[in-house]
mmCIF file of C-alpha atoms and ligand atoms in Angstrom:
data_model
loop_
_atom_site.group_PDB
_atom_site.id
_atom_site.type_symbol
_atom_site.label_atom_id
_atom_site.label_comp_id
_atom_site.label_asym_id
_atom_site.label_seq_id
_atom_site.Cartn_x
_atom_site.Cartn_y
_atom_site.Cartn_z
ATOM 1 C CA MET A 1 26.539 -12.419 -5.062
ATOM 2 C CA VAL A 2 23.056 -11.431 -3.977
ATOM 3 C CA ILE A 3 22.393 -7.786 -3.123
ATOM 4 C CA GLN A 4 19.197 -7.551 -1.105
ATOM 5 C CA PHE A 5 17.935 -3.999 -1.048
ATOM 6 C CA CYS A 6 15.640 -2.823 1.662
ATOM 7 C CA GLY A 7 13.937 0.544 1.563
ATOM 8 C CA LEU A 8 10.590 2.276 1.222
ATOM 9 C CA SER A 9 8.670 2.951 -1.963
ATOM 10 C CA GLY A 10 10.271 5.821 -3.895
ATOM 11 C CA VAL A 11 13.591 5.566 -2.063
ATOM 12 C CA GLY A 12 15.391 4.775 -5.339
ATOM 13 C CA LYS A 13 15.590 0.999 -5.572
ATOM 14 C CA THR A 14 14.669 0.777 -9.275
ATOM 15 C CA THR A 15 16.807 3.781 -10.197
ATOM 16 C CA LEU A 16 19.917 2.520 -8.391
ATOM 17 C CA ALA A 17 19.504 -1.091 -9.525
ATOM 18 C CA THR A 18 19.240 0.057 -13.161
ATOM 19 C CA GLN A 19 22.158 2.506 -12.966
ATOM 20 C CA THR A 20 24.349 -0.026 -11.172
ATOM 21 C CA LYS A 21 23.557 -2.720 -13.732
ATOM 22 C CA MET A 22 24.535 -0.320 -16.539
ATOM 23 C CA GLN A 23 27.826 0.613 -14.867
ATOM 24 C CA LEU A 24 28.795 -2.963 -13.998
ATOM 25 C CA ASN A 25 27.808 -4.280 -17.438
ATOM 26 C CA LEU A 26 30.311 -1.797 -18.905
ATOM 27 C CA LYS A 27 32.981 -3.562 -16.846
ATOM 28 C CA GLY A 28 31.870 -6.967 -18.151
ATOM 29 C CA ILE A 29 30.019 -7.973 -14.972
ATOM 30 C CA ALA A 30 26.665 -9.668 -15.479
ATOM 31 C CA VAL A 31 23.812 -8.339 -13.336
ATOM 32 C CA GLU A 32 20.195 -9.514 -13.017
ATOM 33 C CA ILE A 33 17.634 -7.234 -11.394
ATOM 34 C CA ILE A 34 14.949 -9.110 -9.474
ATOM 35 C CA ASP A 35 12.298 -6.409 -9.305
ATOM 36 C CA GLY A 36 9.583 -6.922 -6.687
ATOM 37 C CA ASP A 37 6.874 -5.190 -8.736
ATOM 38 C CA VAL A 38 7.640 -7.297 -11.828
ATOM 39 C CA TYR A 39 7.610 -10.602 -9.917
ATOM 40 C CA ARG A 40 4.411 -9.622 -8.070
ATOM 41 C CA SER A 41 2.684 -9.472 -11.450
ATOM 42 C CA LYS A 42 4.066 -12.887 -12.494
ATOM 43 C CA LEU A 43 5.491 -15.530 -10.166
ATOM 44 C CA CYS A 44 4.140 -13.971 -6.956
ATOM 45 C CA LYS A 45 0.671 -13.034 -8.255
ATOM 46 C CA ASP A 46 -0.952 -15.035 -5.477
ATOM 47 C CA LEU A 47 0.675 -12.977 -2.723
ATOM 48 C CA GLY A 48 -0.764 -9.919 -1.002
ATOM 49 C CA PHE A 49 0.704 -7.493 1.509
ATOM 50 C CA SER A 50 0.160 -9.239 4.850
ATOM 51 C CA LYS A 51 3.318 -9.896 6.870
ATOM 52 C CA ALA A 52 3.243 -13.604 5.930
ATOM 53 C CA ASP A 53 2.817 -12.824 2.218
ATOM 54 C CA ARG A 54 5.536 -10.166 2.218
ATOM 55 C CA GLN A 55 7.878 -12.685 3.861
ATOM 56 C CA GLU A 56 6.969 -15.417 1.376
ATOM 57 C CA ASN A 57 7.578 -12.943 -1.458
ATOM 58 C CA ILE A 58 11.126 -12.317 -0.213
ATOM 59 C CA ARG A 59 11.769 -16.046 0.250
ATOM 60 C CA ARG A 60 10.791 -16.788 -3.350
ATOM 61 C CA LEU A 61 12.809 -13.898 -4.762
ATOM 62 C CA GLY A 62 15.758 -14.845 -2.551
ATOM 63 C CA PHE A 63 15.734 -18.348 -3.969
ATOM 64 C CA ILE A 64 15.674 -17.033 -7.545
ATOM 65 C CA ALA A 65 18.442 -14.533 -6.740
ATOM 66 C CA SER A 66 20.595 -17.319 -5.295
ATOM 67 C CA ARG A 67 20.237 -19.310 -8.553
ATOM 68 C CA PHE A 68 21.590 -16.356 -10.541
ATOM 69 C CA SER A 69 24.330 -15.816 -7.987
ATOM 70 C CA ASP A 70 25.409 -19.455 -8.255
ATOM 71 C CA GLN A 71 26.003 -18.833 -11.971
ATOM 72 C CA GLY A 72 28.321 -15.904 -11.205
ATOM 73 C CA ILE A 73 25.686 -13.264 -11.942
ATOM 74 C CA VAL A 74 25.230 -10.408 -9.475
ATOM 75 C CA ALA A 75 21.544 -10.563 -8.491
ATOM 76 C CA ILE A 76 20.054 -7.321 -7.190
ATOM 77 C CA MET A 77 16.781 -7.791 -5.319
ATOM 78 C CA SER A 78 14.921 -4.535 -5.808
ATOM 79 C CA VAL A 79 12.314 -4.968 -3.075
ATOM 80 C CA ILE A 80 11.022 -3.137 0.023
ATOM 81 C CA ASN A 81 11.999 -6.134 2.177
ATOM 82 C CA PRO A 82 10.671 -4.710 5.458
ATOM 83 C CA TYR A 83 11.412 -7.435 8.035
ATOM 84 C CA GLU A 84 14.744 -8.074 9.745
ATOM 85 C CA GLU A 85 13.860 -11.725 10.354
ATOM 86 C CA THR A 86 13.405 -12.420 6.621
ATOM 87 C CA ARG A 87 16.512 -10.451 5.652
ATOM 88 C CA LEU A 88 18.600 -12.503 8.106
ATOM 89 C CA GLU A 89 16.944 -15.694 6.888
ATOM 90 C CA LEU A 90 18.262 -14.956 3.388
ATOM 91 C CA VAL A 91 21.737 -14.112 4.693
ATOM 92 C CA ASN A 92 21.801 -17.433 6.532
ATOM 93 C CA SER A 93 20.270 -19.501 3.705
ATOM 94 C CA TYR A 94 22.526 -18.625 0.780
ATOM 95 C CA PRO A 95 26.203 -17.775 0.304
ATOM 96 C CA ASP A 96 27.279 -14.213 -0.351
ATOM 97 C CA VAL A 97 24.085 -12.289 0.441
ATOM 98 C CA LYS A 98 24.714 -8.593 1.180
ATOM 99 C CA THR A 99 22.129 -6.258 2.682
ATOM 100 C CA VAL A 100 21.954 -2.698 1.349
ATOM 101 C CA HIS A 101 19.766 -0.262 3.271
ATOM 102 C CA LEU A 102 18.435 2.564 1.107
ATOM 103 C CA ASP A 103 17.217 5.322 3.379
ATOM 104 C CA CYS A 104 15.493 8.664 2.831
ATOM 105 C CA PRO A 105 13.358 10.924 5.041
ATOM 106 C CA VAL A 106 9.658 10.122 4.617
ATOM 107 C CA GLU A 107 8.936 13.845 3.991
ATOM 108 C CA THR A 108 11.135 13.631 0.867
ATOM 109 C CA LEU A 109 9.318 10.478 -0.246
ATOM 110 C CA TYR A 110 5.979 12.296 0.082
ATOM 111 C CA LYS A 111 7.386 14.996 -2.215
ATOM 112 C CA ARG A 112 8.754 12.466 -4.754
ATOM 113 C CA ASP A 113 5.695 10.201 -4.672
ATOM 114 C CA THR A 114 6.787 8.586 -7.950
ATOM 115 C CA LYS A 115 3.906 6.070 -7.927
ATOM 116 C CA GLY A 116 1.258 8.304 -6.334
ATOM 117 C CA LEU A 117 1.037 5.988 -3.322
ATOM 118 C CA TYR A 118 1.909 8.478 -0.571
ATOM 119 C CA LYS A 119 -0.873 10.888 -1.429
ATOM 120 C CA ARG A 120 -3.342 8.011 -1.175
ATOM 121 C CA THR A 121 -2.486 7.598 2.526
ATOM 122 C CA LEU A 122 -3.749 11.159 3.108
ATOM 123 C CA LEU A 123 -7.241 10.523 1.714
ATOM 124 C CA PRO A 124 -10.100 10.612 4.225
ATOM 125 C CA GLU A 125 -11.194 7.387 5.946
ATOM 126 C CA GLY A 126 -13.812 5.625 3.856
ATOM 127 C CA ASP A 127 -12.378 6.760 0.530
ATOM 128 C CA PRO A 128 -11.992 3.569 -1.565
ATOM 129 C CA GLN A 129 -8.617 4.822 -2.883
ATOM 130 C CA LYS A 130 -7.154 5.319 0.613
ATOM 131 C CA LEU A 131 -4.050 3.187 1.213
ATOM 132 C CA HIS A 132 -3.824 1.524 4.629
ATOM 133 C CA ASN A 133 -0.700 -0.591 4.217
ATOM 134 C CA LEU A 134 2.033 1.621 2.786
ATOM 135 C CA THR A 135 5.332 0.507 4.298
ATOM 136 C CA GLY A 136 6.944 3.180 6.450
ATOM 137 C CA VAL A 137 3.694 5.146 6.778
ATOM 138 C CA ASN A 138 0.989 2.811 8.038
ATOM 139 C CA ASP A 139 2.740 -0.543 7.703
ATOM 140 C CA GLN A 140 5.876 -1.762 9.458
ATOM 141 C CA PHE A 141 9.437 -1.241 8.225
ATOM 142 C CA GLU A 142 12.128 -2.589 10.525
ATOM 143 C CA ILE A 143 15.393 -0.636 10.239
ATOM 144 C CA PRO A 144 18.208 -3.098 9.418
ATOM 145 C CA LEU A 145 20.471 -3.490 12.434
ATOM 146 C CA SER A 146 23.726 -4.110 10.587
ATOM 147 C CA PRO A 147 23.464 -3.544 6.841
ATOM 148 C CA ASP A 148 26.571 -4.195 4.743
ATOM 149 C CA LEU A 149 26.020 -0.838 3.048
ATOM 150 C CA TYR A 150 23.917 2.197 3.987
ATOM 151 C CA LEU A 151 22.951 4.811 1.402
ATOM 152 C CA ASN A 152 20.932 7.949 2.050
ATOM 153 C CA THR A 153 19.182 8.875 -1.186
ATOM 154 C CA GLY A 154 17.774 12.021 0.397
ATOM 155 C CA SER A 155 21.171 13.618 0.865
ATOM 156 C CA GLU A 156 23.206 11.979 -1.920
ATOM 157 C CA THR A 157 22.630 12.161 -5.666
ATOM 158 C CA VAL A 158 21.799 9.224 -7.928
ATOM 159 C CA ASP A 159 25.359 9.320 -9.303
ATOM 160 C CA GLU A 160 26.927 9.351 -5.827
ATOM 161 C CA CYS A 161 24.773 6.452 -4.624
ATOM 162 C CA THR A 162 25.435 4.474 -7.823
ATOM 163 C CA GLU A 163 29.181 4.977 -7.420
ATOM 164 C CA SER A 164 29.088 3.823 -3.772
ATOM 165 C CA LEU A 165 27.067 0.752 -4.666
ATOM 166 C CA CYS A 166 29.292 -0.170 -7.630
ATOM 167 C CA ASP A 167 32.414 0.296 -5.488
ATOM 168 C CA PHE A 168 30.909 -1.894 -2.797
ATOM 169 C CA ILE A 169 30.035 -4.691 -5.248
ATOM 170 C CA LEU A 170 33.440 -4.519 -6.979
ATOM 171 C CA THR A 171 35.247 -4.716 -3.623
ATOM 172 C CA GLN A 172 33.150 -7.710 -2.560
ATOM 173 C CA LEU A 173 33.772 -9.448 -5.884
ATOM 174 C CA SER A 174 37.540 -8.988 -5.664
ATOM 175 C CA MET A 175 37.556 -10.204 -2.058
ATOM 176 C CA SER A 176 35.644 -13.357 -3.080
ATOM 177 C CA ALA A 177 38.028 -13.902 -6.010
ATOM 178 C CA LEU A 178 41.012 -13.508 -3.667
ATOM 179 C CA LEU A 179 39.570 -15.952 -1.142
ATOM 180 C CA GLN A 180 39.159 -18.548 -3.867
ATOM 181 C CA THR A 181 42.900 -18.433 -4.570
ATOM 182 C CA ILE A 182 43.744 -19.384 -0.965
ATOM 183 C CA PRO A 183 43.760 -23.144 -0.217
ATOM 184 C CA LYS A 184 40.725 -23.946 1.984
ATOM 185 C CA ASP A 185 42.915 -25.473 4.752
ATOM 186 C CA ASN A 186 44.602 -22.101 5.211
ATOM 187 C CA ILE A 187 41.365 -20.256 5.976
ATOM 188 C CA ILE A 188 40.494 -20.243 9.647
ATOM 189 C CA LEU A 189 37.090 -18.742 10.305
ATOM 190 C CA ASN A 190 36.225 -17.514 13.820
ATOM 191 C CA PRO A 191 39.428 -18.766 15.518
HETATM 192 P P1 ADP B 1 11.637 2.754 -5.813
HETATM 193 O O1 ADP B 1 12.019 1.755 -6.880
HETATM 194 O O2 ADP B 1 12.409 2.607 -4.558
HETATM 195 O O3 ADP B 1 10.149 2.791 -5.580
HETATM 196 P P2 ADP B 1 12.319 4.683 -7.849
HETATM 197 O O4 ADP B 1 13.714 4.351 -8.234
HETATM 198 O O5 ADP B 1 11.208 4.209 -8.737
HETATM 199 O O6 ADP B 1 12.054 4.213 -6.361
HETATM 200 O O7 ADP B 1 12.162 6.261 -7.703
HETATM 201 C C1 ADP B 1 13.096 7.052 -6.990
HETATM 202 C C2 ADP B 1 12.989 8.495 -7.424
HETATM 203 O O8 ADP B 1 13.838 9.279 -6.608
HETATM 204 C C3 ADP B 1 13.414 8.696 -8.872
HETATM 205 O O9 ADP B 1 12.599 9.688 -9.451
HETATM 206 C C4 ADP B 1 14.866 9.204 -8.714
HETATM 207 O O10 ADP B 1 15.270 10.031 -9.784
HETATM 208 C C5 ADP B 1 14.759 10.006 -7.421
HETATM 209 N N1 ADP B 1 16.039 10.133 -6.687
HETATM 210 C C6 ADP B 1 16.548 11.290 -6.200
HETATM 211 N N2 ADP B 1 17.724 11.085 -5.586
HETATM 212 C C7 ADP B 1 17.990 9.759 -5.691
HETATM 213 C C8 ADP B 1 19.085 8.939 -5.280
HETATM 214 N N3 ADP B 1 20.144 9.429 -4.617
HETATM 215 N N4 ADP B 1 19.023 7.623 -5.553
HETATM 216 C C9 ADP B 1 17.964 7.097 -6.223
HETATM 217 N N5 ADP B 1 16.880 7.801 -6.645
HETATM 218 C C10 ADP B 1 16.903 9.134 -6.387
#
């Protein structure tokens, strides 16, 4: 299974991916976190933050995630993933891709500002440190139209969100396991 996160910087992607991996590992479920920041410093070094590069970034990470998923490992893509078109492309390209929308009011993200990015958008024009392409502030984030799971990290705690995400993954895994026990001829999709 591939879990593709989408959500702004500071929304809690790294925190929830790490907590979820810990919880699922305790149950004997293997999880690989595909962290956007890590891959941007390695395999995706050549990519910037234009729309085309952000889309290419997701395509590459989606491919890697699908390889893990094929081996029975739950792959969590911890990435901003701002475009609906690319998210749907992944859903349609690989089996078992689930979209999880992590949401939080931008005012809360300005207060958290874990990486110091939000305050850089407030710098005066001309300041070399000013950020002009922070997703959700001055760069586009398309709200997912039909995510498989929605979590609001502004109103729910880390533990509550982790529990919801683990429950979601466990339910999906048992449904997949159940489907595999039914002979293929007996499954009628979209009658
Ligand atoms: P991202 O990876 O999306 O940039 P991080 O996980 O690095 O975000 O940072 C999120 C911050 O928000 C952390 O300091 C975390 O403790 C805090 N936080 C508060 N509530 C939540 C929640 N419900 N889920 C995840 N993170 C939360």
